[in-house]
Coordinates of C-alpha atoms and ligand atoms in Angstrom, one line a residue:
M1 CA -1.5 4.7 27.6
K2 CA 1.7 4.6 25.4
K3 CA 1.8 6.6 22.2
V4 CA 3.9 6.5 19.1
I5 CA 4.0 8.5 15.8
G6 CA 3.1 6.7 12.6
I7 CA 4.3 8.3 9.4
D8 CA 3.1 7.3 5.9
I9 CA 5.2 8.7 3.0
G10 CA 2.8 8.8 0.0
G11 CA 3.3 9.9 -3.6
T12 CA 1.8 13.4 -2.9
K13 CA 1.5 13.7 0.9
I14 CA 3.3 12.7 4.0
N15 CA 0.7 11.9 6.7
A16 CA 1.8 11.6 10.3
S17 CA -0.3 10.8 13.4
L18 CA 0.1 10.4 17.1
I19 CA -1.5 7.1 17.9
D20 CA -2.2 5.2 21.1
E21 CA -1.8 1.4 21.8
E22 CA -5.4 0.8 20.8
G23 CA -4.9 2.4 17.4
N24 CA -6.8 5.6 18.2
I25 CA -5.5 8.7 16.3
I26 CA -4.9 11.4 18.9
D27 CA -3.6 14.1 16.5
K28 CA -2.8 14.2 12.8
K29 CA -0.8 16.4 10.5
E30 CA 0.2 16.3 6.8
V31 CA 2.7 18.0 4.6
P32 CA 3.4 17.7 0.9
T33 CA 5.9 15.0 0.0
Q34 CA 7.6 16.9 -2.9
A35 CA 9.1 13.7 -4.2
D36 CA 10.2 15.4 -7.4
K37 CA 12.5 17.7 -5.4
G38 CA 14.5 14.8 -4.2
R39 CA 15.7 13.3 -0.9
D40 CA 16.7 16.3 1.1
T41 CA 13.4 18.1 0.6
V42 CA 11.5 15.0 1.5
L43 CA 13.6 14.5 4.6
N44 CA 13.0 18.2 5.6
N45 CA 9.2 17.6 5.2
I46 CA 9.4 14.6 7.4
K47 CA 11.2 16.6 10.1
D48 CA 8.6 19.4 9.8
V49 CA 5.7 17.0 10.2
I50 CA 7.3 15.3 13.3
Y51 CA 7.8 18.8 14.9
A52 CA 4.2 19.7 14.1
L53 CA 3.0 16.9 16.3
D54 CA 3.5 16.7 20.1
Y55 CA 6.4 14.3 19.6
K56 CA 7.6 14.5 23.2
E57 CA 4.5 12.5 24.0
A58 CA 5.7 9.6 21.7
E59 CA 8.0 6.7 22.6
A60 CA 8.9 5.8 19.0
I61 CA 8.3 6.6 15.4
G62 CA 7.2 4.1 12.7
I63 CA 7.6 5.0 9.0
G64 CA 6.1 3.4 5.9
T65 CA 7.8 4.3 2.7
P66 CA 7.6 3.1 -0.9
G67 CA 10.4 0.9 -2.1
F68 CA 12.3 -2.2 -1.1
I69 CA 13.1 -1.9 2.6
D70 CA 15.6 -3.7 4.8
S71 CA 13.3 -3.2 7.8
E72 CA 15.8 -4.7 10.3
N73 CA 18.2 -1.8 9.6
G74 CA 15.9 0.8 8.3
I75 CA 17.6 1.1 4.9
V76 CA 15.8 1.7 1.6
T77 CA 17.5 -0.8 -0.7
F78 CA 15.6 0.5 -3.8
A79 CA 13.0 3.1 -4.5
G80 CA 12.2 4.5 -7.9
N81 CA 9.9 7.4 -7.1
I82 CA 12.0 9.7 -4.8
K83 CA 15.3 10.8 -6.2
G84 CA 18.2 9.8 -3.9
W85 CA 16.0 7.5 -1.7
T86 CA 17.8 4.4 -2.8
G87 CA 20.5 3.5 -0.4
L88 CA 19.3 5.9 2.3
N89 CA 19.4 4.8 5.9
L90 CA 16.1 6.3 6.8
K91 CA 16.1 5.1 10.4
E92 CA 19.4 6.7 11.3
T93 CA 18.6 9.9 9.4
V94 CA 15.3 10.5 11.2
E95 CA 16.8 9.5 14.5
S96 CA 19.3 12.3 14.0
F97 CA 16.3 14.8 13.9
V98 CA 14.6 13.6 17.1
D99 CA 15.6 11.6 20.1
L100 CA 13.3 8.7 19.5
P101 CA 13.8 5.2 18.1
V102 CA 12.7 5.0 14.5
F103 CA 11.5 1.9 12.6
V104 CA 11.0 1.6 8.8
E105 CA 8.8 -0.7 6.8
N106 CA 7.5 -0.9 3.2
D107 CA 4.2 1.0 2.6
A108 CA 2.2 -2.0 1.4
N109 CA 3.3 -4.0 4.4
I110 CA 2.1 -1.4 6.8
A111 CA -1.3 -1.3 5.2
L112 CA -1.6 -5.0 5.8
V113 CA -0.4 -4.6 9.4
A114 CA -3.2 -2.0 10.0
E115 CA -5.8 -4.3 8.6
K116 CA -4.6 -7.2 10.6
W117 CA -4.4 -5.1 13.8
I118 CA -7.8 -3.4 13.9
G119 CA -9.2 -3.6 10.4
A120 CA -10.8 -5.9 7.9
A121 CA -8.3 -8.8 8.4
K122 CA -8.3 -8.9 12.2
D123 CA -9.8 -12.4 12.4
Y124 CA -7.5 -14.0 9.7
D125 CA -4.1 -15.6 10.0
N126 CA -3.2 -16.1 6.3
I127 CA -3.6 -12.8 4.5
V128 CA -2.7 -11.3 1.2
M129 CA -3.2 -7.6 0.8
I130 CA -3.1 -5.7 -2.5
T131 CA -3.3 -1.9 -2.8
L132 CA -4.8 -0.4 -5.9
G133 CA -3.6 3.2 -6.3
T134 CA -1.2 4.9 -8.7
G135 CA 0.8 1.7 -8.4
L136 CA -0.1 -1.8 -7.3
G137 CA 1.4 -2.9 -4.0
G138 CA 1.3 -6.2 -2.3
A139 CA 1.9 -7.8 1.1
V140 CA 1.7 -11.3 2.4
Y141 CA 1.2 -12.4 6.0
S142 CA 1.4 -16.1 6.7
D143 CA 1.5 -17.9 10.1
G144 CA 2.5 -14.9 12.1
Q145 CA 5.1 -13.4 9.7
M146 CA 5.4 -11.0 6.7
L147 CA 6.9 -12.5 3.6
R148 CA 10.1 -10.6 2.9
G149 CA 12.1 -12.6 0.4
S150 CA 15.9 -12.9 0.3
N151 CA 16.4 -9.3 -1.2
F152 CA 13.5 -7.5 0.6
Q153 CA 11.5 -7.9 -2.7
G154 CA 9.1 -10.6 -1.6
A155 CA 5.4 -9.9 -2.2
E156 CA 6.0 -7.4 -5.0
L157 CA 2.7 -8.5 -6.3
G158 CA 2.3 -5.7 -8.7
H159 CA 5.0 -7.1 -10.8
L160 CA 3.5 -10.6 -11.6
I161 CA 3.4 -10.8 -15.4
L162 CA -0.2 -10.6 -16.5
Y163 CA 0.4 -10.0 -20.2
P164 CA 3.7 -11.4 -21.6
G165 CA 5.3 -8.7 -23.8
G166 CA 2.6 -6.2 -22.7
R167 CA 2.7 -2.6 -21.5
S168 CA 6.0 -1.3 -20.1
C169 CA 6.0 -1.0 -16.3
T170 CA 7.9 1.4 -13.9
C171 CA 9.9 -1.6 -12.6
G172 CA 11.6 -2.2 -16.0
Q173 CA 9.6 -5.3 -17.0
N174 CA 6.8 -5.5 -19.6
G175 CA 3.3 -6.7 -19.0
C176 CA 3.2 -6.4 -15.2
A177 CA -0.1 -6.6 -13.3
E178 CA 0.5 -3.0 -12.1
A179 CA 0.2 -1.7 -15.7
Y180 CA -3.3 -3.2 -16.0
C181 CA -4.8 -3.3 -12.4
A182 CA -3.5 -0.1 -10.7
G183 CA -5.9 2.8 -10.8
S184 CA -3.6 4.6 -13.3
A185 CA -4.1 1.7 -15.8
L186 CA -7.7 2.9 -16.3
G187 CA -6.6 6.3 -17.6
R188 CA -3.8 4.6 -19.6
E189 CA -6.1 2.3 -21.4
Y190 CA -8.6 5.1 -22.1
E191 CA -5.9 7.2 -23.6
E192 CA -4.6 4.3 -25.7
I193 CA -8.1 4.0 -27.3
T194 CA -9.1 7.7 -27.5
G195 CA -5.9 9.7 -27.3
K196 CA -7.6 11.6 -24.4
K197 CA -5.8 11.8 -21.0
L198 CA -8.1 11.1 -18.1
S199 CA -7.5 9.9 -14.5
G200 CA -8.9 6.6 -13.3
K201 CA -11.5 8.5 -11.3
E202 CA -12.6 10.4 -14.4
V203 CA -12.9 7.1 -16.3
F204 CA -15.1 5.7 -13.6
A205 CA -17.3 8.8 -13.7
L206 CA -18.0 8.3 -17.4
V207 CA -19.0 4.6 -17.3
D208 CA -22.8 5.3 -17.6
T209 CA -22.5 7.7 -20.5
D210 CA -19.4 6.8 -22.5
D211 CA -19.0 3.5 -24.4
T212 CA -15.2 3.5 -24.3
A213 CA -15.2 4.1 -20.5
K214 CA -17.6 1.2 -20.2
E215 CA -15.3 -1.0 -22.3
V216 CA -12.2 0.0 -20.2
L217 CA -14.1 -0.8 -17.0
A218 CA -15.1 -4.3 -18.2
H219 CA -11.5 -4.9 -19.2
Y220 CA -10.3 -3.7 -15.8
E221 CA -12.7 -6.0 -14.0
S222 CA -11.6 -8.9 -16.1
N223 CA -7.9 -8.1 -15.5
L224 CA -8.5 -8.0 -11.8
G225 CA -10.4 -11.3 -12.0
H226 CA -7.4 -13.0 -13.6
Y227 CA -5.0 -11.4 -11.3
L228 CA -6.9 -12.4 -8.2
T229 CA -7.0 -16.0 -9.5
S230 CA -3.2 -16.1 -9.7
I231 CA -2.9 -14.6 -6.3
R232 CA -5.2 -17.2 -4.9
N233 CA -3.4 -20.0 -6.6
I234 CA 0.1 -18.9 -5.4
F235 CA -0.7 -18.2 -1.8
D236 CA -3.9 -20.1 -0.9
P237 CA -4.8 -17.4 1.7
Q238 CA -7.9 -17.3 3.9
V239 CA -8.5 -13.7 2.7
I240 CA -7.4 -11.3 0.1
V241 CA -7.9 -7.7 1.3
V242 CA -8.1 -5.1 -1.5
G243 CA -7.1 -1.6 -0.4
G244 CA -5.7 1.6 -1.9
G245 CA -7.3 4.7 -3.2
V246 CA -9.3 2.9 -6.0
I247 CA -11.4 1.3 -3.2
A248 CA -13.1 4.6 -2.7
S249 CA -14.9 3.7 -6.1
N250 CA -15.6 0.1 -5.2
D251 CA -19.3 0.5 -5.9
I252 CA -18.3 0.8 -9.6
F253 CA -16.0 -2.2 -10.1
W254 CA -16.2 -4.5 -7.1
D255 CA -19.1 -6.7 -8.1
G256 CA -17.8 -7.1 -11.7
M257 CA -14.4 -8.0 -10.4
I258 CA -15.8 -10.7 -8.0
Q259 CA -17.9 -12.1 -10.8
K260 CA -14.9 -12.4 -13.1
F261 CA -12.9 -14.0 -10.3
K262 CA -15.6 -16.6 -9.7
E263 CA -15.7 -17.3 -13.5
Y264 CA -11.9 -17.8 -13.8
C265 CA -10.8 -19.4 -10.5
N266 CA -11.2 -23.2 -10.1
K267 CA -11.9 -22.9 -6.4
P268 CA -13.2 -19.4 -5.7
E269 CA -15.1 -20.5 -2.6
T270 CA -11.9 -21.2 -0.7
V271 CA -11.0 -17.5 -0.2
D272 CA -12.7 -14.4 1.1
I273 CA -12.1 -11.3 -1.0
I274 CA -12.9 -8.1 1.0
P275 CA -12.3 -4.4 0.8
A276 CA -9.9 -2.8 3.3
K277 CA -11.4 -1.0 6.3
F278 CA -8.9 1.9 6.1
L279 CA -8.3 4.2 3.2
N280 CA -6.3 7.2 4.1
N281 CA -5.3 6.2 7.6
A282 CA -4.0 2.6 6.9
G283 CA -0.5 3.9 6.5
V284 CA -0.2 5.8 9.8
I285 CA -2.0 3.1 11.8
G286 CA 0.2 0.3 10.4
A287 CA 3.4 2.3 10.9
A288 CA 2.4 3.0 14.5
K289 CA 1.7 -0.7 15.0
V290 CA 5.2 -1.6 13.6
A291 CA 6.7 0.9 16.1
F292 CA 4.8 -0.6 19.1
E293 CA 5.8 -4.1 18.2
R294 CA 9.4 -3.2 17.8
I295 CA 9.7 -1.2 21.1
N296 CA 7.9 -4.1 22.9
N297 CA 10.3 -6.7 21.4
E298 CA 13.4 -4.7 22.1
K299 CA 12.6 -4.3 25.8
Ligands
ZN301 ZN1 6.5 -4.1 -13.0

């Protein structure tokens, strides 16, 4: 069976796996991203993680990276979180390390590709995926295609305005959904009220004993309910898949979020809202699937 390498460049770790055509992970390695050290360090880390795998077994490499991606040419057209990443031809650079074809895709898109291939969305054709993590990523798959937009910025669903004039966002706008619905928003709101810095996970851990945490949670569920209502109304998908690290705590916010969505949306019964199947492996599996599709198309 053919194999490829799927690589997922995350905020803190680069995950890489050797994956077969059925999506089975044969081997996996990880290295720190070191995004704060800039482009050359991150590229060296990518090289190391490829060499740590049995890359001679692979026929291609798929890479998921944050940012706006010209996936035809493998160029990062904009990325805020790794210094020097904007403008990089990631495809050609990685092809210079190793004699394999390399394909590059946006990290939220590869999460959707993984769920569509062998995950929660495999029986659906019109899919919106949102990923709740440090940021809020989005991807849209409709009638056999990903939505890309005219500047590779389509489906940037984290940057819908949820609160006009609201909190500042990493993208330069104010009031984006990301500033209210990402996991990091929980800590941000808790700090606004109490002055104490906590992570989203720490806020979740306090909801039974701390009134402020309870209030922050209720507000978070309500924000997600409004946000999902807008997503449903823009895309009319069959399914909205909710993924990202925050899903690991879905026993805490999921039911409240769905209840708020049903309260706010005029036709909540028209769409399924389901948690993603993959948490940590979505990126490598989706990146591998992108590589398989591209080598099969190019033959
Ligand atoms: Zn934004």
